[in-house]
CSV table of C-alpha atoms in Angstrom, one decimal:
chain,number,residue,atom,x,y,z
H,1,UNK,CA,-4.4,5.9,-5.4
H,2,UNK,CA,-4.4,9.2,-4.5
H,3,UNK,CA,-7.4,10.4,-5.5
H,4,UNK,CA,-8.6,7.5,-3.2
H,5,UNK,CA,-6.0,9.3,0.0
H,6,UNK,CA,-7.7,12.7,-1.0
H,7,UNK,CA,-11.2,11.7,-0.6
H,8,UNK,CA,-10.6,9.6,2.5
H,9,UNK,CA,-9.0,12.4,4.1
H,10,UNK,CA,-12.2,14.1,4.0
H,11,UNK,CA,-13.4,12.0,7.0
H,12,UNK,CA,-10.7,12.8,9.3
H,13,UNK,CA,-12.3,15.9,11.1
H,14,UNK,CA,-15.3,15.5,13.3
H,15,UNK,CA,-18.7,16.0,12.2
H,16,UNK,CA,-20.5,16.4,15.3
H,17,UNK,CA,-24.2,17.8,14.2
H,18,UNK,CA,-24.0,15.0,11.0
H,19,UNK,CA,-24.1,17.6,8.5
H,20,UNK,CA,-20.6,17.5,6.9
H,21,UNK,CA,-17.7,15.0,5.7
H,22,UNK,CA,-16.3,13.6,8.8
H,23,UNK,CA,-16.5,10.9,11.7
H,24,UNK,CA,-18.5,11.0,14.3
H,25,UNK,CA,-18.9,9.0,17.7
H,26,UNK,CA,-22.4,8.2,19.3
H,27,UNK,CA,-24.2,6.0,21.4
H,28,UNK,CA,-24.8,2.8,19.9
H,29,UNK,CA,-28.5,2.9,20.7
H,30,UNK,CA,-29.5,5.3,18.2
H,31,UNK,CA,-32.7,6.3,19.4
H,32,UNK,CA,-31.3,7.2,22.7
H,33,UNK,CA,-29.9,10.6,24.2
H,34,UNK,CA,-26.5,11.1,25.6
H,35,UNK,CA,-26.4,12.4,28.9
H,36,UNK,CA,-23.9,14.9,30.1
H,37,UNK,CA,-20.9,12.0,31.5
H,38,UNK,CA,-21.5,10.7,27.8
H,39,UNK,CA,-21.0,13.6,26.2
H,40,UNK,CA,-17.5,14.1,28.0
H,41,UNK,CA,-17.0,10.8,26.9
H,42,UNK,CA,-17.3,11.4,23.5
H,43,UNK,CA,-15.2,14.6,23.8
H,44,UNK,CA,-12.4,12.7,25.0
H,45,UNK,CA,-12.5,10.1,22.7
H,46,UNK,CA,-12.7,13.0,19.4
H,47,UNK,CA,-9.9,15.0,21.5
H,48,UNK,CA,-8.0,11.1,21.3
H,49,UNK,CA,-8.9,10.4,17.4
H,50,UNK,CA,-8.1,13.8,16.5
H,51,UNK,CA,-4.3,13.3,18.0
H,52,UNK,CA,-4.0,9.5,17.6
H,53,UNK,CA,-3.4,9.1,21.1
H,54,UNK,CA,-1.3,10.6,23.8
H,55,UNK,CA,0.9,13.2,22.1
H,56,UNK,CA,4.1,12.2,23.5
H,57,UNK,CA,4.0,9.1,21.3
H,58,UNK,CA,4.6,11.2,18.1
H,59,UNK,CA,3.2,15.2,18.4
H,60,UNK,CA,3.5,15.5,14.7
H,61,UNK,CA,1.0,12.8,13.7
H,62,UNK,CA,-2.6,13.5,13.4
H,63,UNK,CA,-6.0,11.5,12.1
H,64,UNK,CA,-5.7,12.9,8.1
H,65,UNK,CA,-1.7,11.8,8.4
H,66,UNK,CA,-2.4,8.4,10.0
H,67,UNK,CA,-5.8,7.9,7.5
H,68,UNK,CA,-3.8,9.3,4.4
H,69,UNK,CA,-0.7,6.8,5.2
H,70,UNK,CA,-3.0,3.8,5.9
H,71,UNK,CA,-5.1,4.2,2.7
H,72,UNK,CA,-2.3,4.4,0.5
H,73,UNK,CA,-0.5,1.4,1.9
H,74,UNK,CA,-3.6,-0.6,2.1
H,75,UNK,CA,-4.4,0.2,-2.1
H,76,UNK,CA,-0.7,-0.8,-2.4
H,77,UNK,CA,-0.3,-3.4,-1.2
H,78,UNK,CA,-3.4,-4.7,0.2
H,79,UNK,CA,-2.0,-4.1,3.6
H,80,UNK,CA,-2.7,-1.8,6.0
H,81,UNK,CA,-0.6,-1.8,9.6
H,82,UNK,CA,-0.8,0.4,12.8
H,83,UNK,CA,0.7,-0.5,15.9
H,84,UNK,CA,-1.4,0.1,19.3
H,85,UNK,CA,0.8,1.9,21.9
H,86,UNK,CA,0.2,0.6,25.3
H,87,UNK,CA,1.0,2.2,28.7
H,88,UNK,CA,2.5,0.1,31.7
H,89,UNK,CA,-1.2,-0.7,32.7
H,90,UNK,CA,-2.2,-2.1,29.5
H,91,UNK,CA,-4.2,0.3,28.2
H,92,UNK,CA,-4.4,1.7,24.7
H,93,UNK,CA,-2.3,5.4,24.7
H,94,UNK,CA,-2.4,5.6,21.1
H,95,UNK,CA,-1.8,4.1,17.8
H,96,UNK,CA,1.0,4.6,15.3
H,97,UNK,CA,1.5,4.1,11.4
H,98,UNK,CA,3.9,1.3,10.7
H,99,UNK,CA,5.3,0.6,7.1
H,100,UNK,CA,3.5,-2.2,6.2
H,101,UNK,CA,5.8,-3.5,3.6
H,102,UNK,CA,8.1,-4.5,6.6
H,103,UNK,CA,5.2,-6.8,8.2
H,104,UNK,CA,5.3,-10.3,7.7
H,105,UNK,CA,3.2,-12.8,9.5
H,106,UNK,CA,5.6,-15.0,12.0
H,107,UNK,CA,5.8,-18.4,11.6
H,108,UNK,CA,3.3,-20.5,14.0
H,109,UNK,CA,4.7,-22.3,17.2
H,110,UNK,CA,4.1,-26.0,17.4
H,111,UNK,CA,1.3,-25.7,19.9
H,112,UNK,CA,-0.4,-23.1,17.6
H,113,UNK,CA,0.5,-25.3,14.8
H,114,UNK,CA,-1.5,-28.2,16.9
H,115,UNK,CA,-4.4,-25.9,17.8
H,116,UNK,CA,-5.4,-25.0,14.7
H,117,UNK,CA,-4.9,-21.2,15.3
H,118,UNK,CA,-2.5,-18.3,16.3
H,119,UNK,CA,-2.3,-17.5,20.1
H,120,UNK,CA,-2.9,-14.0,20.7
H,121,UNK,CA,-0.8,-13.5,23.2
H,122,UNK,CA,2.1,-14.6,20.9
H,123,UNK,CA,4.2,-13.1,18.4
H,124,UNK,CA,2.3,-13.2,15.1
H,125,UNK,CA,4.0,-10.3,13.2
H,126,UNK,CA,7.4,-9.7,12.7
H,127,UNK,CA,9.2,-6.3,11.0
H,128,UNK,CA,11.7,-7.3,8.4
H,129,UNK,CA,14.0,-5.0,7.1
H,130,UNK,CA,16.6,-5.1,4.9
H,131,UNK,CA,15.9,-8.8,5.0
H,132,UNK,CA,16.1,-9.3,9.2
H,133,UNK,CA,13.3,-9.0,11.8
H,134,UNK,CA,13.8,-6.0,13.8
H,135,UNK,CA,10.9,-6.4,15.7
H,136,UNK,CA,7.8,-8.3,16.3
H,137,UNK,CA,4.1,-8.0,17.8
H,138,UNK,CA,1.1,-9.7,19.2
H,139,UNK,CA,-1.9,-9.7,17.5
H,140,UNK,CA,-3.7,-7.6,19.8
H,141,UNK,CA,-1.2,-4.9,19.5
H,142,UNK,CA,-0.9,-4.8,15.7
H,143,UNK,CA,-3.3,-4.3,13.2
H,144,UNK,CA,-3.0,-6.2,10.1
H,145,UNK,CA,-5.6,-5.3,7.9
H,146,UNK,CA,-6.4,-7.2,4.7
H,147,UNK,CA,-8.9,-6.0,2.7
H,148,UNK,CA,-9.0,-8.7,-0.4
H,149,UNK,CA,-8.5,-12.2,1.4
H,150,UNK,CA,-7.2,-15.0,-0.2
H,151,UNK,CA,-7.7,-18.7,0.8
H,152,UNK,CA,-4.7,-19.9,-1.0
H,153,UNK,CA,-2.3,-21.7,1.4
H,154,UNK,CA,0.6,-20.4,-1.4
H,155,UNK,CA,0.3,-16.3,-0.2
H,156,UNK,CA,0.1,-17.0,3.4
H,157,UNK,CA,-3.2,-14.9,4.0
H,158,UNK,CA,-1.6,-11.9,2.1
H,159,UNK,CA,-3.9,-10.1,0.2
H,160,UNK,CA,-4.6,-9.4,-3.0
H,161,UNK,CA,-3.5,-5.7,-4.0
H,162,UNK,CA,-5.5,-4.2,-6.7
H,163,UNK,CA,-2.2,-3.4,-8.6
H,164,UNK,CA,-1.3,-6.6,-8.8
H,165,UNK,CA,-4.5,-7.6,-10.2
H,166,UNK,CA,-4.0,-5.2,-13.2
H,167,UNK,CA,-0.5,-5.5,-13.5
H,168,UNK,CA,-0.4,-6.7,-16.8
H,169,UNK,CA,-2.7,-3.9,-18.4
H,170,UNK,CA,-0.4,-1.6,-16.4
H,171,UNK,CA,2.8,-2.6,-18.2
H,172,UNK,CA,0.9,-2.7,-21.1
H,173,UNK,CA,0.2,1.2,-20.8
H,174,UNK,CA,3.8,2.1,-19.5
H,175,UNK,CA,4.7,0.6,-22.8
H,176,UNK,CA,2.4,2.2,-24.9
H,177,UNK,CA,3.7,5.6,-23.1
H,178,UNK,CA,7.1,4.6,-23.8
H,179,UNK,CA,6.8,3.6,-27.7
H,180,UNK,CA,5.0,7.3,-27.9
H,181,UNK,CA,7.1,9.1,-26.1
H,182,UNK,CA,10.2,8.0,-28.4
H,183,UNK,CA,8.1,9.5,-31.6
H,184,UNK,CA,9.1,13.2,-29.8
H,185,UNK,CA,12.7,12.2,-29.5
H,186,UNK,CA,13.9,10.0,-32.2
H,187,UNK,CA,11.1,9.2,-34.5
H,188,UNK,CA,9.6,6.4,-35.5
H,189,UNK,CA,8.1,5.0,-38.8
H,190,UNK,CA,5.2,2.5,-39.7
H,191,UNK,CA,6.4,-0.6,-41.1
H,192,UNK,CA,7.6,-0.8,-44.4
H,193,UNK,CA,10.3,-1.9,-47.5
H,194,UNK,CA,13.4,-0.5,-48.7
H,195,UNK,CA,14.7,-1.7,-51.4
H,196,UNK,CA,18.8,-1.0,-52.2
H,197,UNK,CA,20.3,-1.4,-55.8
H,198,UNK,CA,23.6,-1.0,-55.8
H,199,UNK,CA,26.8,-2.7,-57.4
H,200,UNK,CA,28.5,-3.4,-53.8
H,201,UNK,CA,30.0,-6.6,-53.8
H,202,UNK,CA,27.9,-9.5,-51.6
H,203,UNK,CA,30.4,-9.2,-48.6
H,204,UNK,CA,30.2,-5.4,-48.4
H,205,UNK,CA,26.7,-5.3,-49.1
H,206,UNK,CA,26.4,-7.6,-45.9
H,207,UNK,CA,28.5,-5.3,-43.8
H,208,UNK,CA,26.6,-2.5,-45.0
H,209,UNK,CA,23.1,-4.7,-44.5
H,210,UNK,CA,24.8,-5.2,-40.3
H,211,UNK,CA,25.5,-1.5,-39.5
H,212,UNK,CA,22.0,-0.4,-40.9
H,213,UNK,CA,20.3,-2.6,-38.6
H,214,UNK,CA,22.8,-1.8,-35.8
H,215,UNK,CA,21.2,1.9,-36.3
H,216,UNK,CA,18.1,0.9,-35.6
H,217,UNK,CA,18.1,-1.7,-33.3
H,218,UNK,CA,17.1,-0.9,-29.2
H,219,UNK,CA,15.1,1.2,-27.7
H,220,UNK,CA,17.3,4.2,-28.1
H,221,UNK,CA,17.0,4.2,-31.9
H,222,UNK,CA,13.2,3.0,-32.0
């Protein structure tokens, strides 16, 4: 995962001429040349990617933070949410990162429920934490980015995180680190036999036969 942030963070400076790693904004047409009022437009919107907005919203955040944060909750949990600040006229200020393991989808209204389909101009996310909604957002000013979509009704149209995909051959490796690392700290043995003559009676041979295996037994003693 993060070798994934690293690389990603890469893009997060401008790249005006197209030469290096970065972003870059242009005209949609291609072919076309900007004109002077273009090219202050673009400045403006760079100067507003670079800072995520209007720097009173949060001066320490910047495009590699916001990038860097979004990537690594979007490969962990297959979710990636930023909020879009508003000011009183309705126009985007900025954008913010938002932990996106406190985003749940809200439950649809009736008349959603009887339309087929969320109203954005309703609530459609809520912020859980420590297990009660703290807050909750439309859909036009929350971003609630899925990048593996499932269809099954059971997950809610949650995604499908790439760890949870491998997490069997992920415990399977912790454990294989584990067993290993207990060889450098208390040894441990192939399989094999031991064999005990001795002239003990059968009930303290038994007693003898329970604190031997109590020795060994757990994962402290291998």
């Amino acid at each position: 995962i993060q070798t994934r942030v690293n690389q990603i963070a890469e893009f997060a400076t401008p790249s005006r001429s197209g030469d290096q790693l970065g972003f870059m904004i242009r005209l949609k047409d291609r072919d076309d040349a900007p004109n002077e009022e273009e090219l202050e437009t673009m400045k403006e919107i760079y100067d507003f990617m670079i800072s995520c907005g209007d720097d009173r919203i949060n001066y320490e955040t910047n495009f590699e933070a916001f990038l860097r944060m979004l990537v690594r909750d979007s490969l962990t949990y297959d979710q990636a949410c930023f909020e879009v600040i508003r000011n009183r006229g309705g126009n985007v200020a900025g954008f913010i990162n938002v932990d996106s393991r406190t985003i749940r989808r809200a439950k649809m209204s009736k008349e959603e429920k009887t339309a087929g389909r969320r109203d954005p101009s309703k609530p459609q996310f809520v912020q859980v934490i420590n297990n009660k909604p703290t807050a909750q957002f439309n859909g036009e000013d929350m971003c609630f980015g899925i990048r593996r979509p499932r269809s099954d009704v059971r997950f809610h149209g949650y995604g499908f995180p790439e760890l949870e995909e491998a997490l069997m051959m992920i415990t399977h490796l912790l454990n294989s680190d584990i067993y290993n690392a207990a060889n450098f700290t208390n040894g441990i043995s192939v399989a094999g036999i031991i064999a005990v003559k001795s002239k003990m009676q059968p009930q303290l041979f038994r007693q003898f036969r329970r604190e031997f295996y109590q020795m060994l037994s757990g994962s402290a003693n291998a």
